[in-house]
PDB file of C-alpha atoms in Angstrom:
ATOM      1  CA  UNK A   1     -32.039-124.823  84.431  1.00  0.00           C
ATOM      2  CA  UNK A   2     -32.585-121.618  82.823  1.00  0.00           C
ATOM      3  CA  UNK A   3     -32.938-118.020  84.155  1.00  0.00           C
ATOM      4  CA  UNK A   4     -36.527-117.572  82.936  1.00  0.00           C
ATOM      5  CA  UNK A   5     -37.383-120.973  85.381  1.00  0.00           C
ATOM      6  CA  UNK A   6     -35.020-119.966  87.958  1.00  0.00           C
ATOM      7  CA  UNK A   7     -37.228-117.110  88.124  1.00  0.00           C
ATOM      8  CA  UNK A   8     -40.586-118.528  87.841  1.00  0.00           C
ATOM      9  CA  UNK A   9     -39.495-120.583  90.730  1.00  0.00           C
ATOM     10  CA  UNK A  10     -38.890-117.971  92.935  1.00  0.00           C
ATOM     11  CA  UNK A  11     -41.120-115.861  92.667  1.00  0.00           C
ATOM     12  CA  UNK A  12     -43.872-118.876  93.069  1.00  0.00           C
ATOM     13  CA  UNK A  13     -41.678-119.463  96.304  1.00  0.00           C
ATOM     14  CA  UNK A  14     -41.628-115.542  97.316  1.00  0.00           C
ATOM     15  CA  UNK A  15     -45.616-115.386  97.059  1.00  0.00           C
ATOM     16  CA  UNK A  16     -46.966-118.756  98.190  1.00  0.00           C
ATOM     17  CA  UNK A  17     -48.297-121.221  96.273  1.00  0.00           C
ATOM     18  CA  UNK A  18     -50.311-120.982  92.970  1.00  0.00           C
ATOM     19  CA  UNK A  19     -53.130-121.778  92.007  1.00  0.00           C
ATOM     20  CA  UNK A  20     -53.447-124.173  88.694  1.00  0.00           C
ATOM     21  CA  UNK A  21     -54.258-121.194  86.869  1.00  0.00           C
ATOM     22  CA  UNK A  22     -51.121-119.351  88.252  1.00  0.00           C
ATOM     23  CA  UNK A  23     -49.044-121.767  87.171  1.00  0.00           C
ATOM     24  CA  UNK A  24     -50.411-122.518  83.366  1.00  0.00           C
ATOM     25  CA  UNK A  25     -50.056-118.661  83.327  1.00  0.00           C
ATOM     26  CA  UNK A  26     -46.316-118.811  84.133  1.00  0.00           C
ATOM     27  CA  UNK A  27     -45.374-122.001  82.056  1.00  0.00           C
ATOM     28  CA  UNK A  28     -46.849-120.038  78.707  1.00  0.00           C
ATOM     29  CA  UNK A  29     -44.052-117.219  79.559  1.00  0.00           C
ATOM     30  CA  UNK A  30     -41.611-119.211  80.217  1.00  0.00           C
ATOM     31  CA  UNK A  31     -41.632-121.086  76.494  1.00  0.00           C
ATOM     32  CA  UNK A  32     -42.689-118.350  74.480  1.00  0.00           C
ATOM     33  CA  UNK A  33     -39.065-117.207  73.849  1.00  0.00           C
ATOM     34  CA  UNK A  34     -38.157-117.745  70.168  1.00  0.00           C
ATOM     35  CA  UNK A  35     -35.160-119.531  69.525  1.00  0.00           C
ATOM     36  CA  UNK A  36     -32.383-118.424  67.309  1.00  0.00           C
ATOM     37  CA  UNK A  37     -29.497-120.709  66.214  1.00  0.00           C
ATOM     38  CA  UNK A  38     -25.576-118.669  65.531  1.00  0.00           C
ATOM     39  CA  UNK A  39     -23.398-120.357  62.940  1.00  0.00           C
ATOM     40  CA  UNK A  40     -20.192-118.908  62.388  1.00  0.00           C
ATOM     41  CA  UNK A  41     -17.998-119.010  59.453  1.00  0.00           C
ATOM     42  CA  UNK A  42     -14.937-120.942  58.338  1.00  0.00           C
ATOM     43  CA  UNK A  43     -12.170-120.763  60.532  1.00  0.00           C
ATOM     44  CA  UNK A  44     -13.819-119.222  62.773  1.00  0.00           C
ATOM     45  CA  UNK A  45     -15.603-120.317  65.686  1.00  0.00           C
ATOM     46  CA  UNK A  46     -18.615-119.414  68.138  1.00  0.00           C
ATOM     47  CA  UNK A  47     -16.583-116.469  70.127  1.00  0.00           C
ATOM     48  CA  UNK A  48     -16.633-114.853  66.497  1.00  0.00           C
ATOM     49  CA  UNK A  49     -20.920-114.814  67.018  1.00  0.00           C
ATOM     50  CA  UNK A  50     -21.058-113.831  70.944  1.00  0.00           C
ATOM     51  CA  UNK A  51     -21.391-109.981  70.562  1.00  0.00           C
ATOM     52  CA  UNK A  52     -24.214-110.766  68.611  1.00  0.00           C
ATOM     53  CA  UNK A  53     -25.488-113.557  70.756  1.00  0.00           C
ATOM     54  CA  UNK A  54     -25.834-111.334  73.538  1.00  0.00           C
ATOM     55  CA  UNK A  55     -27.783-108.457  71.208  1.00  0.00           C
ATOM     56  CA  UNK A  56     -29.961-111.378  71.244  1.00  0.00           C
ATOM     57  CA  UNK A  57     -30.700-112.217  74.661  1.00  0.00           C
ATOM     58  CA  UNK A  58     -31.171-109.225  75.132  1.00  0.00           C
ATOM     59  CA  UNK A  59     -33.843-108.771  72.825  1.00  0.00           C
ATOM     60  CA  UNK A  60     -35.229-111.816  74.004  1.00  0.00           C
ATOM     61  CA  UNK A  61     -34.779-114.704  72.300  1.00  0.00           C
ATOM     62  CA  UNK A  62     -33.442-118.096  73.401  1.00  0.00           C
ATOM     63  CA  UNK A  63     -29.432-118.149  71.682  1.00  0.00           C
ATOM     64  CA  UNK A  64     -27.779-121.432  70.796  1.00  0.00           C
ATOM     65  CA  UNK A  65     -24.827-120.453  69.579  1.00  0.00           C
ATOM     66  CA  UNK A  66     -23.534-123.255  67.836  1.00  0.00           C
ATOM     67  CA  UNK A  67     -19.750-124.538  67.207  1.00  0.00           C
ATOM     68  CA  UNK A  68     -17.994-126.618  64.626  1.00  0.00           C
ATOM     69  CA  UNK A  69     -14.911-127.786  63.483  1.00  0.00           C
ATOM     70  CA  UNK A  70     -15.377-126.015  60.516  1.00  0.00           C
ATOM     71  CA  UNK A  71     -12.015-126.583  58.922  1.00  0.00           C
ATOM     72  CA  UNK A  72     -12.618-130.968  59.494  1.00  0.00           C
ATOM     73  CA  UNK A  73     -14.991-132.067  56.880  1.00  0.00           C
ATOM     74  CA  UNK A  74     -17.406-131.109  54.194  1.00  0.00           C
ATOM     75  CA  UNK A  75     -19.778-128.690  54.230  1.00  0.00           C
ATOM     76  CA  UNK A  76     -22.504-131.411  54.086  1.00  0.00           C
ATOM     77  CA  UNK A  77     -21.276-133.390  56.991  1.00  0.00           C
ATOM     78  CA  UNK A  78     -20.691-130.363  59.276  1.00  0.00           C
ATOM     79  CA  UNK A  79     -24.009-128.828  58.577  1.00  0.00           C
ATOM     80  CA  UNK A  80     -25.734-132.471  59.899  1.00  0.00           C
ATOM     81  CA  UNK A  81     -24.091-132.084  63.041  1.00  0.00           C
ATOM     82  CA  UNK A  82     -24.457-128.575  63.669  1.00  0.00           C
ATOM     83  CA  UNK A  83     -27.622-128.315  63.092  1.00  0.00           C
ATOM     84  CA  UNK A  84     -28.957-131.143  64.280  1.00  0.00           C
ATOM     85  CA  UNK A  85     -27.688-130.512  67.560  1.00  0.00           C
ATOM     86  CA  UNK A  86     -28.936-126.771  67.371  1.00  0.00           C
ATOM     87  CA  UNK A  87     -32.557-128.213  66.346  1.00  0.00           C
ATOM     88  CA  UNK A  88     -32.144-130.314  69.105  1.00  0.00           C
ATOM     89  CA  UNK A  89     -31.173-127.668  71.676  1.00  0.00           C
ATOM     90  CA  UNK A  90     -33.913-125.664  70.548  1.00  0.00           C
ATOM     91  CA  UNK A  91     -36.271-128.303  71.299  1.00  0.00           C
ATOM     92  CA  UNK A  92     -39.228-126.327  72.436  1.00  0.00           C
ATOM     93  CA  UNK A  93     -38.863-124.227  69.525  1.00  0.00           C
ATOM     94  CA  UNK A  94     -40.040-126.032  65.890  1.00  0.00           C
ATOM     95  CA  UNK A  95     -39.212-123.513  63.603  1.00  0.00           C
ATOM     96  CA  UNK A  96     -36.317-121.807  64.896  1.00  0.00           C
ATOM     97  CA  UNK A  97     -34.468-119.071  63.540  1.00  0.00           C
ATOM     98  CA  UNK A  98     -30.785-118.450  62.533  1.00  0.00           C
ATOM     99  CA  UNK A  99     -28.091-116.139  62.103  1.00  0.00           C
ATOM    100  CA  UNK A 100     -25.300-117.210  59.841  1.00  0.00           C
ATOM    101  CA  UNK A 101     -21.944-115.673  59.050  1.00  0.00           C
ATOM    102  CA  UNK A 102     -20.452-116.609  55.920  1.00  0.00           C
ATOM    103  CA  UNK A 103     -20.051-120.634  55.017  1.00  0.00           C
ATOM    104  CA  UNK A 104     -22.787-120.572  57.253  1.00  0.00           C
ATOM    105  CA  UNK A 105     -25.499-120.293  55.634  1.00  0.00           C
ATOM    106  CA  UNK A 106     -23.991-122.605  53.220  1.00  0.00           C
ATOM    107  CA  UNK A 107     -24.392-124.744  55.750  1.00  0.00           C
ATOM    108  CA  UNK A 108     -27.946-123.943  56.463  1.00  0.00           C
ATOM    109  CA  UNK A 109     -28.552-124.336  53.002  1.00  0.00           C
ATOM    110  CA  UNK A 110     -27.267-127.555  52.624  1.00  0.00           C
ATOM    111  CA  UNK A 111     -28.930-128.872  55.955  1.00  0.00           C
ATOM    112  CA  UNK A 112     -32.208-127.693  54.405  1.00  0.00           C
ATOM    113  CA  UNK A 113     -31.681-129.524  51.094  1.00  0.00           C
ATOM    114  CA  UNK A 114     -30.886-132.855  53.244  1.00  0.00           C
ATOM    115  CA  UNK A 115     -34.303-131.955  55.411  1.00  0.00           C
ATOM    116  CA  UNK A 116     -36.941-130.782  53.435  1.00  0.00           C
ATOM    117  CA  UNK A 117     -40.023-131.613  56.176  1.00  0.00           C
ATOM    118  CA  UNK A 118     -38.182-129.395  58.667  1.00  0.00           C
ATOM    119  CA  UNK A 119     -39.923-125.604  59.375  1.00  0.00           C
ATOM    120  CA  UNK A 120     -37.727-122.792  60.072  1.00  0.00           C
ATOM    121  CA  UNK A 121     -38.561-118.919  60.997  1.00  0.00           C
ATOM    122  CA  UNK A 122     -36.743-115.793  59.577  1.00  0.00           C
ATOM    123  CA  UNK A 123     -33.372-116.372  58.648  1.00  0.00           C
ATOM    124  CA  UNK A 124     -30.880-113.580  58.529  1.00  0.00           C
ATOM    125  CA  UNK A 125     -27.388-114.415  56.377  1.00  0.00           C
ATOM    126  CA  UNK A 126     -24.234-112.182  56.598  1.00  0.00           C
ATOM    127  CA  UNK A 127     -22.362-112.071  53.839  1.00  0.00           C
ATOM    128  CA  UNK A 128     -22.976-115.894  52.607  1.00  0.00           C
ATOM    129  CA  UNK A 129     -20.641-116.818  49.562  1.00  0.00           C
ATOM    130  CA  UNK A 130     -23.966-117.654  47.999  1.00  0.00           C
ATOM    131  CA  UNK A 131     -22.171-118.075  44.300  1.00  0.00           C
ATOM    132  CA  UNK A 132     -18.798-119.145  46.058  1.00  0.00           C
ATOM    133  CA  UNK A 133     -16.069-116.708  46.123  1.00  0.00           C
ATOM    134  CA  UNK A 134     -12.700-116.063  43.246  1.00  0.00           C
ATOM    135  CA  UNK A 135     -10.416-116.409  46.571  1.00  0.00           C
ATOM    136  CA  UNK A 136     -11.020-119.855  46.327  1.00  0.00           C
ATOM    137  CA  UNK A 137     -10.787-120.357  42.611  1.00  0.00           C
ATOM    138  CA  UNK A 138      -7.489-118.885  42.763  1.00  0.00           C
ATOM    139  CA  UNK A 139      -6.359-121.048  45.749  1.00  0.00           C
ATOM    140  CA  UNK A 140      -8.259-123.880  46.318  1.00  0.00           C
ATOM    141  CA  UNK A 141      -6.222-126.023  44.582  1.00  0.00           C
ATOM    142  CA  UNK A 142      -3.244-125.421  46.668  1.00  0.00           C
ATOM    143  CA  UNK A 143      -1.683-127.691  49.185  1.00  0.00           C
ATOM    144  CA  UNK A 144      -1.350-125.275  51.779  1.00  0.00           C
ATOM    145  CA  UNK A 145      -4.898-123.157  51.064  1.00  0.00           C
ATOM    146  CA  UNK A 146      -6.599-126.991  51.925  1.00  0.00           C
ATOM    147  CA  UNK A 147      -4.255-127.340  54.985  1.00  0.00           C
ATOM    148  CA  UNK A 148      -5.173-124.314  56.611  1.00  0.00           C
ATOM    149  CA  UNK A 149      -9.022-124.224  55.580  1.00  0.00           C
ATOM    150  CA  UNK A 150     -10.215-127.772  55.609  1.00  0.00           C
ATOM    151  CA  UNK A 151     -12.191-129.622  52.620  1.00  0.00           C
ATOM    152  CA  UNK A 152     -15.193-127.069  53.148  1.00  0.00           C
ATOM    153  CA  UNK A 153     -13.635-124.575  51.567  1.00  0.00           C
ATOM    154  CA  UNK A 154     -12.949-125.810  48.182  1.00  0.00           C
ATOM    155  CA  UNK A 155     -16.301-126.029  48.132  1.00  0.00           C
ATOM    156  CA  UNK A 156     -17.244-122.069  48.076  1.00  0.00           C
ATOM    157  CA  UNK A 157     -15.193-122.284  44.444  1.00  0.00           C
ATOM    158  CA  UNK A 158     -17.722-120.295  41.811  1.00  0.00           C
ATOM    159  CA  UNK A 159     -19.828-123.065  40.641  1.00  0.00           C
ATOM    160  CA  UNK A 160     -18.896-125.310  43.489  1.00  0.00           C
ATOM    161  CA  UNK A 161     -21.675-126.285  46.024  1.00  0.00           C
ATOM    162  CA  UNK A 162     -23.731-123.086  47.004  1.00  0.00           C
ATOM    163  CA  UNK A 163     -24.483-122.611  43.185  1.00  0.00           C
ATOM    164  CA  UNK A 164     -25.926-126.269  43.021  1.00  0.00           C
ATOM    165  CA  UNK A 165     -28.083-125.380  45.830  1.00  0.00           C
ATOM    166  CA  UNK A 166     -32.031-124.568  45.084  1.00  0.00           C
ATOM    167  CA  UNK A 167     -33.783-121.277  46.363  1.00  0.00           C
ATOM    168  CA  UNK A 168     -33.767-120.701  50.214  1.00  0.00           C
ATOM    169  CA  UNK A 169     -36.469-122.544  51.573  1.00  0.00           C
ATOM    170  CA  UNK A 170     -37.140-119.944  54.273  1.00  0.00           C
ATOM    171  CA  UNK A 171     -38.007-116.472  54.742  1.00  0.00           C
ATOM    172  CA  UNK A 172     -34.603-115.065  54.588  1.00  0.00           C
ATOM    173  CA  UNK A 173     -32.643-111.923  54.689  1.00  0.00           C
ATOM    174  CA  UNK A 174     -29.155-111.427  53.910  1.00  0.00           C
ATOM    175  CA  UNK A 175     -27.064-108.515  54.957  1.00  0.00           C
ATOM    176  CA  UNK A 176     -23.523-108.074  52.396  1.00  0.00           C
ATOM    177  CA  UNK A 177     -20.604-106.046  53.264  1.00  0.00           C
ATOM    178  CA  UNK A 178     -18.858-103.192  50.959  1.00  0.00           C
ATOM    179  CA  UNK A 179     -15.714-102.533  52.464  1.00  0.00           C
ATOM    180  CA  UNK A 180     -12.332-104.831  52.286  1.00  0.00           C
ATOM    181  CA  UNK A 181      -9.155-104.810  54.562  1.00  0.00           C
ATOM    182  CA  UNK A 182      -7.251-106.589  52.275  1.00  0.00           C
ATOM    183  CA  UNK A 183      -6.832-104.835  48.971  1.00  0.00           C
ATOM    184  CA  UNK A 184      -5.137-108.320  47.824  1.00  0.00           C
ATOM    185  CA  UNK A 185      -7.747-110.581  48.337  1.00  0.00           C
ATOM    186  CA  UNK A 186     -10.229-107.817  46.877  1.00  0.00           C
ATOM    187  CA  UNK A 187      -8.391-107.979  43.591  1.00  0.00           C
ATOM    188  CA  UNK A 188      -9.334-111.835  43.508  1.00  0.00           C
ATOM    189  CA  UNK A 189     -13.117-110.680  43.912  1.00  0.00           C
ATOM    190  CA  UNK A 190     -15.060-109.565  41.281  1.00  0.00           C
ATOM    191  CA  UNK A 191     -17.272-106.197  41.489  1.00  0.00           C
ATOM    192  CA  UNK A 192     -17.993-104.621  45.296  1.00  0.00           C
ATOM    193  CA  UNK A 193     -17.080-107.071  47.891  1.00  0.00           C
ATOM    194  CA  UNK A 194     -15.935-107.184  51.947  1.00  0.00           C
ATOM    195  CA  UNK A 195     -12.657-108.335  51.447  1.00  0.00           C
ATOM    196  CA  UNK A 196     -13.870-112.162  50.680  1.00  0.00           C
ATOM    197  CA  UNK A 197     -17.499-112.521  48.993  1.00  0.00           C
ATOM    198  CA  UNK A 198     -18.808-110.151  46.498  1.00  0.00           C
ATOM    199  CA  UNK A 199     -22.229-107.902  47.256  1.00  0.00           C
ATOM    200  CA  UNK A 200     -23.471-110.353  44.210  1.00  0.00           C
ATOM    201  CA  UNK A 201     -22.660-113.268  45.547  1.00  0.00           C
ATOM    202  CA  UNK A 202     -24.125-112.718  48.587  1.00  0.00           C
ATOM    203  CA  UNK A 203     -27.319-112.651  46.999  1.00  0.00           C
ATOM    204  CA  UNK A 204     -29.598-115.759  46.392  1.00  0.00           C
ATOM    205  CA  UNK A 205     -32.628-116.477  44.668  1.00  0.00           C
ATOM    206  CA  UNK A 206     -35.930-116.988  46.917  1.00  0.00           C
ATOM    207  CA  UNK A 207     -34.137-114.356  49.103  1.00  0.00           C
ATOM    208  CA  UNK A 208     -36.854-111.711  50.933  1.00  0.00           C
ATOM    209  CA  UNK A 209     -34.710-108.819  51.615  1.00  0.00           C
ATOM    210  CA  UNK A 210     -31.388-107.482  51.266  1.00  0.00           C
ATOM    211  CA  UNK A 211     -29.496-104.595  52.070  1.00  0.00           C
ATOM    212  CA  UNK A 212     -25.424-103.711  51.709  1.00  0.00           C
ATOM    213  CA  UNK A 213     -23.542-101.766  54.578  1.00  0.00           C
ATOM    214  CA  UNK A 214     -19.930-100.191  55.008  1.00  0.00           C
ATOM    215  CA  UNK A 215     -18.609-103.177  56.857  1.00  0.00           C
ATOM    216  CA  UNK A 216     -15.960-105.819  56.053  1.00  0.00           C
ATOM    217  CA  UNK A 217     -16.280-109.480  56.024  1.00  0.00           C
ATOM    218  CA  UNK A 218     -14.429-110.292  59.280  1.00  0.00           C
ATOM    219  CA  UNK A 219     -15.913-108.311  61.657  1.00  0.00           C
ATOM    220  CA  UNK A 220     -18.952-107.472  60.288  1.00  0.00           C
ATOM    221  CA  UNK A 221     -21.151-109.442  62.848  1.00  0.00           C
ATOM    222  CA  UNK A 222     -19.824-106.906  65.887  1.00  0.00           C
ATOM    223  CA  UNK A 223     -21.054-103.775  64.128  1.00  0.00           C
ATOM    224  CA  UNK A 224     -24.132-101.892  65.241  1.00  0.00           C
ATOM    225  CA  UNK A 225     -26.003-101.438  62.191  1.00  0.00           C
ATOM    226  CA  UNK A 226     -25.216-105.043  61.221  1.00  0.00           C
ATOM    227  CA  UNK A 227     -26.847-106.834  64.586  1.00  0.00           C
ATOM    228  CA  UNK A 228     -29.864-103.976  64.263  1.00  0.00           C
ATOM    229  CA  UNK A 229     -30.841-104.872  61.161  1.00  0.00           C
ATOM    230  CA  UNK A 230     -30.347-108.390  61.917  1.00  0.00           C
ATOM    231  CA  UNK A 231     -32.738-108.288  65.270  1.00  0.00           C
ATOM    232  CA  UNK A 232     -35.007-106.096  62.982  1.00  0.00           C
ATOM    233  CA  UNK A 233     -35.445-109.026  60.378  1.00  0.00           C
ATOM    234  CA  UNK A 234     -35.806-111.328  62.799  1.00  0.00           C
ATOM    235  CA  UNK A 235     -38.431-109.289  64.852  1.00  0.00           C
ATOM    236  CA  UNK A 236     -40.208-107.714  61.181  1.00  0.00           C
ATOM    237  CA  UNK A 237     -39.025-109.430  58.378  1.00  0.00           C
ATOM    238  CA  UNK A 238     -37.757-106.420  56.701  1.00  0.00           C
ATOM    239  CA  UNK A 239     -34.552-104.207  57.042  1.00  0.00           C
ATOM    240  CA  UNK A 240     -34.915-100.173  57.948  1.00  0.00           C
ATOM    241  CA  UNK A 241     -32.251 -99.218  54.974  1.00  0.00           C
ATOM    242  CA  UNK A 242     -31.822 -95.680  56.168  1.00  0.00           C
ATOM    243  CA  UNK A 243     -31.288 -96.539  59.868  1.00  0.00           C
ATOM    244  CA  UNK A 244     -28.288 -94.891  61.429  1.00  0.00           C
ATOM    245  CA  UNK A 245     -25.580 -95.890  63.759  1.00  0.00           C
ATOM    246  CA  UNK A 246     -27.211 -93.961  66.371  1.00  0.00           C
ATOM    247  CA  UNK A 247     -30.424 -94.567  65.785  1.00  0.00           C
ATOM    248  CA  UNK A 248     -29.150 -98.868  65.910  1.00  0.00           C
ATOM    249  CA  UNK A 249     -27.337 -98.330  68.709  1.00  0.00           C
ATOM    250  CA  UNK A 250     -30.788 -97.041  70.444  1.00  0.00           C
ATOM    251  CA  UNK A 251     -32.584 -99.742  68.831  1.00  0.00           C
ATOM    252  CA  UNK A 252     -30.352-102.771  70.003  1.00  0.00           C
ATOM    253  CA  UNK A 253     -30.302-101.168  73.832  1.00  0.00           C
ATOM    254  CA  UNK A 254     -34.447-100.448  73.524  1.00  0.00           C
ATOM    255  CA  UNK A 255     -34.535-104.519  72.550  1.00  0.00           C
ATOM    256  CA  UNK A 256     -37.235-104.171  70.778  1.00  0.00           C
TER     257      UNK A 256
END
C-alpha cells in the first residue's frame, strides 16, 4: 500500500468517519501524482537512477524506477519488457513520463516505434546515443567488447538502430554532457562529447528542448543542475539555461 493511502487512512481513522464527499475528496489526491518511469543505461542498473529517483519523490511524482538486464538481449526485446512492466506499474497513470540515461532512451524509442497508440507525457533524455556512438564502431566487433556489453550495444554503432529510428513521438527534452574522464575513449568520439556520446549525437529530430552542461556521461544523472533541469522539464517543458548550481540546489529542495 502506498504512503499517500497509508495516510489517507489514518487520518480518516484520526477524525471519524467521512462523509461520501470526504472521501471522493481524498481519493482525487491520492491519484493525482504523475508518474515517471527511470531507465538506466547499459551496464548499468537502477542504483545508477536512485539519486534522481528520490529528487523525484520529492517533488512529487510517483517513481518506478525500472531495471533490466541490459547487457542480455537486444535493445528491442529489453525495451518490451521494461517498459511494459513500467506502463504497467504506472497503471493509474496513462501517459506517464520518463527519465532515461543513455541506451535508454534508445529503448524508449524503440518501445514507442513497436507501440504507436500508446500516450506518453514529457520525456527528459540524458545523454542518449541518439546517432550511436564511434566507441562502438571501433569496438563492436570485438569478442570481448560483445562479452562484456551484451548484443545491445552493437547496436548504438553510427548508423546502427537509433539512426533508423523516426522523430520522438513525445514531447521530449534531452540534456548532453561536455566533459569526459577518459581522454581515450574521447579520442574515439567525434566533436564535444561526455566521455561516450557526442553533444550531436545526443540530439534528435522532433526533440523540444535541449541544453549541454559540464558533466560527464557516467555520473551525470547525480549532479544538481542535471536532476533540476530534468524536474524543470518535467514540471514546464522547458530548461532554465542560465540556472546555477545554487540556485538548482534551492530548486530541487523547494520541489517545486
Amino acid at each position: 500500500m502506498k504512503k499517500p493511502i497509508v495516510f489517507a487512512l489514518f487520518l480518516a481513522l484520526a477524525v471519524g468517519t467521512p462523509s461520501r464527499p470526504v472521501l471522493a475528496e481524498i481519493a482525487p489526491s491520492i491519484s493525482s501524482r504523475p508518474c515517471v518511469i527511470l531507465l538506466h543505461g547499459l551496464a548499468r542498473t537502477k542504483t545508477s537512477m536512485m539519486t534522481l529517483e528520490q529528487s523525484l519523490i520529492h517533488a512529487g511524482f510517483d517513481v518506478v524506477n525500472q531495471g533490466y538486464p541490459s547487457r542480455s538481449a537486444p535493445i528491442e526485446a529489453l525495451a518490451e519488457k521494461a517498459l511494459t512492466t513500467a506502463r504497467q506499474t504506472c497503471a493509474d497513470d496513462s501517459a506517464p513520463d520518463v527519465v532515461t540515461h543513455s541506451m535508454g532512451g534508445i529503448l524508449l524509442r524503440s518501445y514507442a516505434q513497436a507501440h504507436p497508440k500508446l500516450d506518453w507525457g514529457r520525456v527528459v533524455m540524458l545523454a542518449p546515443p541518439n546517432h550511436g556512438s564511434g566507441i562502438i564502431d571501433e569496438h563492436g566487433d570485438r569478442k570481448w567488447f560483445q562479452l562484456l556489453n551484451g548484443p545491445a550495444a552493437e547496436q548504438l554503432k553510427t548508423g546502427g538502430l537509433p539512426d533508423r529510428l523516426p522523430s520522438v513521438p513525445f514531447e521530449a527534452g534531452v540534456i548532453a554532457g561536455s566533459q569526459s574522464l577518459n581522454p581515450a575513449t574521447s579520442a574515439l568520439v567525434d566533436g564535444i562529447d561526455d566521455g561516450k556520446v557526442s553533444i550531436e549525437s545526443t540530439k534528435v529530430a522532433g526533440m523540444r528542448a535541449h541544453i549541454t552542461l559540464p558533466v560527464t556521461h557516467t555520473f551525470m544523472m547525480h549532479n544538481p543542475k542535471v536532476m533540476a533541469q530534468t524536474l524543470m522539464f518535467l514540471k514546464t517543458g522547458r530548461f532554465e539555461v542560465s540556472m546555477t548550481t545554487v540556485q538548482a540546489v534551492k530548486y530541487l529542495k523547494a520541489g517545486n
